[in-house]
Each structure stands twice: as C-alpha cells, then as structure tokens.
Amino acid sequence: RGCTWFSFGFQFCASWFSVRGAPEKVLALAGGYVVLPCSFNITASSYFPTVEWSKKDLRSNIIFLYRDGCETYEMKNPAYEFRTSLIAKDLKNGDVSLRISDVQLSDAGQYQCMRLWKNSHKDITVVELAVGTSSQVFVYTDVTGASHLISLLYFVFIPSCPTLLLFYFLHVFLLLIPFFSYWLYFHVFIFLYSIGRLCASLSSLHFFV
C-alpha cells in the first residue's frame, strides 16, 4: 500500500496500491503490431476500473486512458495517437491488454498498466517491450535452431559481418569457374555456411543479451 509519513507523528494514506511481480518481457517487430498483456479478476457484479497505460520515459507518459466505458483522449501522448487500443471483445473477461500498431523502434521501453478502483486501490502491472528489425529477428530465429533455410537466405541477401561478405563473393567466384569439382564445391559451401552461422550468432548475442 502507499502511505505518507509526516514529521508530526501521524500517517496519511492517500491510496492503496500493489505491483504484480517482475516486469513481463515482450518482443515486437518494427512496423508490425504488438499486444502488451494486462488483466484482472472480474465477476458479474464487479465495477470496471479506470485503466491507465503509461510509458516510463515519456514526458507526457499516458498513452491510453480508459474511463467510464470509453477512451479519454485529453492526456494522450501524441506519438501514440491512433496507434493504441484495447481489445473490445476481451474487456468483459477483465483483459485490458494494450494493442500497439505500427510499432516504432522508439516504442521500446517499460510500460505500466494501472487499474484504479473506486476505493482508491490500484493494481499495477509492468511490461518491458523490446523492438527489433526484421534482420535481427531472423538471426534470433536461426540461433534457436528453428530454421536453417531462414539462416541461408539471411546470409545470401543480408551479410551480417565483413568476413561473411568476403566469403560470399568468393563463393560466387567459384561458381563461375568451369569444371570446378563438385566435391570441392560442396566442402567450400559447408565452410562458408559455418562461417555465416558464427557471424549470425555473434550479432544475435550482441542484440539480445
């Protein structure tokens, strides 16, 4: 709960609040959309609370405010205009997760979902959002072992380091040599592929760790 102590020897409690656990981490792709999870227990007789979504590092930090059954726009940060919404069909279940569309790299950071009840009690959920580009997400997918094909396309079209770029051109040069041994070509290809995976793994660790 939140209380304030005064030097005169008495305590004034303006409101009660609780924070739910450690921040939940969510990964999004720039240009797409993402849903930041937040919910509460609700019954048929429950009063639906005021829901305030805010972002920690913004000067005007409110990005979505739901009050008395509809969104309130007056205090909304202009950077999130027309980009944030709740999922209407899930509200009756106490799900007030926030949908952010057209995700920007600048959207990365810590978000807070606050439910404010009539008795001044506040429930707070904190969500940490990380935003990556398509190439970074492809590398991440490959490191988890999900797809060798994705990694191969990534290496051919988006070289991830100078060493890989050098071997890529060497690979193309060998293809142009007439009567080049297929057996040797196969081993060169495997070698280049291994170098590429190493480069991708290093760049992935740099981004996600």
Coordinates of C-alpha atoms in Angstrom, one line a residue:
R1 CA 0.0 0.0 0.0
G2 CA 1.1 3.6 -0.5
C3 CA 1.3 5.8 2.6
T4 CA 3.0 9.1 3.6
W5 CA 4.6 9.8 6.9
F6 CA 4.7 13.3 8.4
S7 CA 7.2 14.7 10.9
F8 CA 4.3 15.5 13.3
G9 CA 4.0 11.8 14.2
F10 CA 0.9 10.7 12.2
Q11 CA 0.5 8.8 8.9
F12 CA -1.8 9.7 6.0
C13 CA -2.7 7.0 3.5
A14 CA -3.9 8.5 0.2
S15 CA -4.3 5.3 -1.7
W16 CA -3.6 1.6 -1.7
F17 CA -1.6 0.0 -4.5
S18 CA 0.0 -3.3 -5.4
V19 CA 2.5 -4.2 -8.1
R20 CA 2.3 -7.7 -9.7
G21 CA 5.7 -9.4 -9.9
A22 CA 8.6 -8.7 -12.1
P23 CA 8.1 -7.0 -15.5
E24 CA 6.9 -9.3 -18.3
K25 CA 9.2 -9.1 -21.3
V26 CA 7.6 -8.8 -24.8
L27 CA 9.4 -8.8 -28.2
A28 CA 8.0 -6.9 -31.2
L29 CA 9.0 -6.4 -34.8
A30 CA 9.2 -2.8 -36.1
G31 CA 6.4 -1.9 -38.5
G32 CA 4.1 -4.6 -37.1
Y33 CA 1.9 -4.7 -34.0
V34 CA 2.2 -6.0 -30.5
V35 CA 0.0 -6.8 -27.6
L36 CA 1.1 -5.9 -24.1
P37 CA -0.6 -8.2 -21.6
C38 CA -2.6 -6.9 -18.6
S39 CA -5.7 -8.4 -16.9
F40 CA -7.6 -8.6 -13.6
N41 CA -10.2 -10.9 -12.0
I42 CA -13.7 -9.8 -12.7
T43 CA -17.2 -11.0 -11.6
A44 CA -20.7 -10.2 -12.8
S45 CA -21.1 -7.6 -10.1
S46 CA -17.6 -6.1 -10.4
Y47 CA -17.2 -2.4 -11.1
F48 CA -14.9 -1.9 -14.1
P49 CA -11.9 0.1 -13.0
T50 CA -10.3 3.1 -14.8
V51 CA -7.4 1.7 -16.8
E52 CA -4.3 3.8 -17.5
W53 CA -1.5 2.7 -19.7
S54 CA 1.7 4.8 -19.5
K55 CA 5.3 4.6 -20.7
K56 CA 8.1 5.3 -18.2
D57 CA 10.5 7.5 -20.2
L58 CA 8.0 9.9 -21.7
R59 CA 7.4 13.5 -20.5
S60 CA 3.7 13.1 -21.2
N61 CA 3.6 9.5 -20.2
I62 CA -0.1 8.5 -20.7
I63 CA -0.5 6.5 -23.9
F64 CA -4.0 5.1 -23.3
L65 CA -6.7 6.0 -20.7
Y66 CA -10.0 4.0 -20.4
R67 CA -12.6 5.6 -18.2
D68 CA -16.4 5.1 -17.8
G69 CA -16.6 2.7 -20.7
C70 CA -14.6 4.6 -23.3
E71 CA -11.2 6.1 -24.1
T72 CA -10.2 9.5 -22.9
Y73 CA -8.0 11.4 -25.3
E74 CA -7.2 14.7 -23.5
M75 CA -3.9 13.5 -21.8
K76 CA -2.8 11.0 -24.5
N77 CA 0.8 11.4 -25.8
P78 CA 0.6 12.5 -29.5
A79 CA 3.2 9.9 -30.5
Y80 CA 0.7 7.2 -29.8
E81 CA -2.3 8.9 -31.4
F82 CA -4.4 6.3 -33.4
R83 CA -1.8 3.5 -32.5
T84 CA -3.1 2.2 -29.2
S85 CA -6.3 0.4 -28.3
L86 CA -7.8 -2.2 -26.1
I87 CA -9.3 -5.4 -27.4
A88 CA -13.1 -4.8 -27.0
K89 CA -14.3 -8.4 -27.0
D90 CA -11.9 -9.3 -24.1
L91 CA -12.9 -6.5 -21.8
K92 CA -15.8 -8.5 -20.2
N93 CA -13.2 -11.0 -19.1
G94 CA -11.0 -8.4 -17.3
D95 CA -8.5 -8.4 -20.1
V96 CA -7.2 -4.9 -20.7
S97 CA -4.1 -5.8 -22.7
L98 CA -2.9 -2.9 -24.9
R99 CA -2.5 -3.3 -28.7
I100 CA 0.1 -1.0 -30.3
S101 CA 0.1 -0.8 -34.1
D102 CA 2.8 0.4 -36.4
V103 CA 5.5 -0.4 -33.8
Q104 CA 8.5 2.0 -33.8
L105 CA 12.0 1.4 -32.6
S106 CA 11.4 4.3 -30.1
D107 CA 8.5 2.3 -28.6
A108 CA 10.9 0.1 -26.8
G109 CA 11.0 0.5 -23.0
Q110 CA 9.0 -0.1 -19.8
Y111 CA 5.2 0.2 -19.8
Q112 CA 2.8 0.3 -16.8
C113 CA -0.8 -0.9 -16.8
M114 CA -2.6 0.6 -13.8
R115 CA -6.2 -0.4 -12.7
L116 CA -7.7 2.3 -10.4
W117 CA -10.7 1.2 -8.3
K118 CA -13.4 3.2 -6.6
N119 CA -11.9 2.6 -3.2
S120 CA -8.6 4.2 -4.4
H121 CA -6.9 0.8 -4.6
K122 CA -4.5 0.5 -7.5
D123 CA -3.2 -2.7 -9.2
I124 CA -0.1 -2.2 -11.4
T125 CA 1.4 -4.5 -14.0
V126 CA 4.8 -3.6 -15.6
V127 CA 5.7 -4.8 -19.1
E128 CA 9.1 -4.5 -20.8
L129 CA 9.0 -4.1 -24.6
A130 CA 11.9 -4.8 -26.8
V131 CA 11.7 -3.8 -30.5
G132 CA 13.9 -5.3 -33.3
T133 CA 14.2 -5.1 -37.0
S134 CA 13.4 -8.0 -39.4
S135 CA 17.0 -9.0 -39.9
Q136 CA 17.6 -9.1 -36.2
V137 CA 14.6 -11.3 -35.6
F138 CA 15.7 -13.7 -38.4
V139 CA 19.1 -14.1 -36.7
Y140 CA 17.3 -14.7 -33.4
T141 CA 15.1 -17.4 -35.0
D142 CA 18.1 -19.1 -36.5
V143 CA 20.1 -19.3 -33.3
T144 CA 17.2 -21.1 -31.6
G145 CA 17.5 -23.8 -34.3
A146 CA 14.1 -23.1 -35.8
S147 CA 15.1 -22.8 -39.4
H148 CA 18.3 -23.4 -41.5
L149 CA 16.6 -22.1 -44.6
I150 CA 16.0 -18.7 -43.0
S151 CA 19.6 -18.5 -42.0
L152 CA 20.8 -19.4 -45.5
L153 CA 18.6 -16.6 -47.0
Y154 CA 19.8 -14.2 -44.4
F155 CA 23.4 -15.0 -45.3
V156 CA 22.9 -14.6 -49.0
F157 CA 20.9 -11.4 -49.0
I158 CA 21.9 -9.6 -45.8
P159 CA 25.6 -10.4 -44.9
S160 CA 25.9 -9.9 -41.2
C161 CA 29.6 -9.1 -40.9
P162 CA 32.6 -8.2 -43.2
T163 CA 34.1 -11.7 -43.0
L164 CA 30.9 -13.2 -44.3
L165 CA 30.7 -10.7 -47.1
L166 CA 34.2 -11.7 -48.3
F167 CA 33.4 -15.4 -48.3
Y168 CA 30.1 -14.7 -50.1
F169 CA 32.0 -13.1 -53.0
L170 CA 34.5 -16.0 -53.0
H171 CA 31.6 -18.4 -53.2
V172 CA 30.1 -16.6 -56.2
F173 CA 33.6 -16.6 -57.9
L174 CA 33.9 -20.4 -57.5
L175 CA 30.6 -20.9 -59.2
L176 CA 31.9 -19.1 -62.3
I177 CA 35.0 -21.4 -62.7
P178 CA 34.3 -24.1 -65.5
F179 CA 34.7 -27.8 -64.5
F180 CA 35.0 -26.9 -60.8
S181 CA 35.0 -30.1 -58.7
Y182 CA 31.5 -30.6 -57.2
W183 CA 33.1 -32.4 -54.3
L184 CA 35.4 -29.4 -53.5
Y185 CA 32.5 -27.1 -54.1
F186 CA 30.4 -28.9 -51.5
H187 CA 33.1 -28.6 -48.8
V188 CA 33.7 -24.9 -49.6
F189 CA 29.9 -24.3 -49.3
I190 CA 29.8 -26.1 -45.9
F191 CA 32.7 -24.0 -44.7
L192 CA 31.1 -20.7 -45.9
Y193 CA 27.8 -21.7 -44.3
S194 CA 29.6 -22.4 -40.9
I195 CA 31.3 -19.0 -41.0
G196 CA 27.9 -17.4 -41.7
R197 CA 26.3 -19.1 -38.8
L198 CA 29.1 -18.0 -36.5
C199 CA 28.7 -14.3 -37.6
A200 CA 24.9 -14.5 -37.2
S201 CA 25.3 -16.0 -33.7
L202 CA 27.6 -13.2 -32.6
S203 CA 25.4 -10.5 -33.9
S204 CA 22.4 -12.1 -32.2
L205 CA 24.1 -12.3 -28.8
H206 CA 25.1 -8.6 -29.2
F207 CA 21.5 -7.6 -29.7
F208 CA 19.6 -9.8 -27.2
V209 CA 21.9 -10.2 -24.2

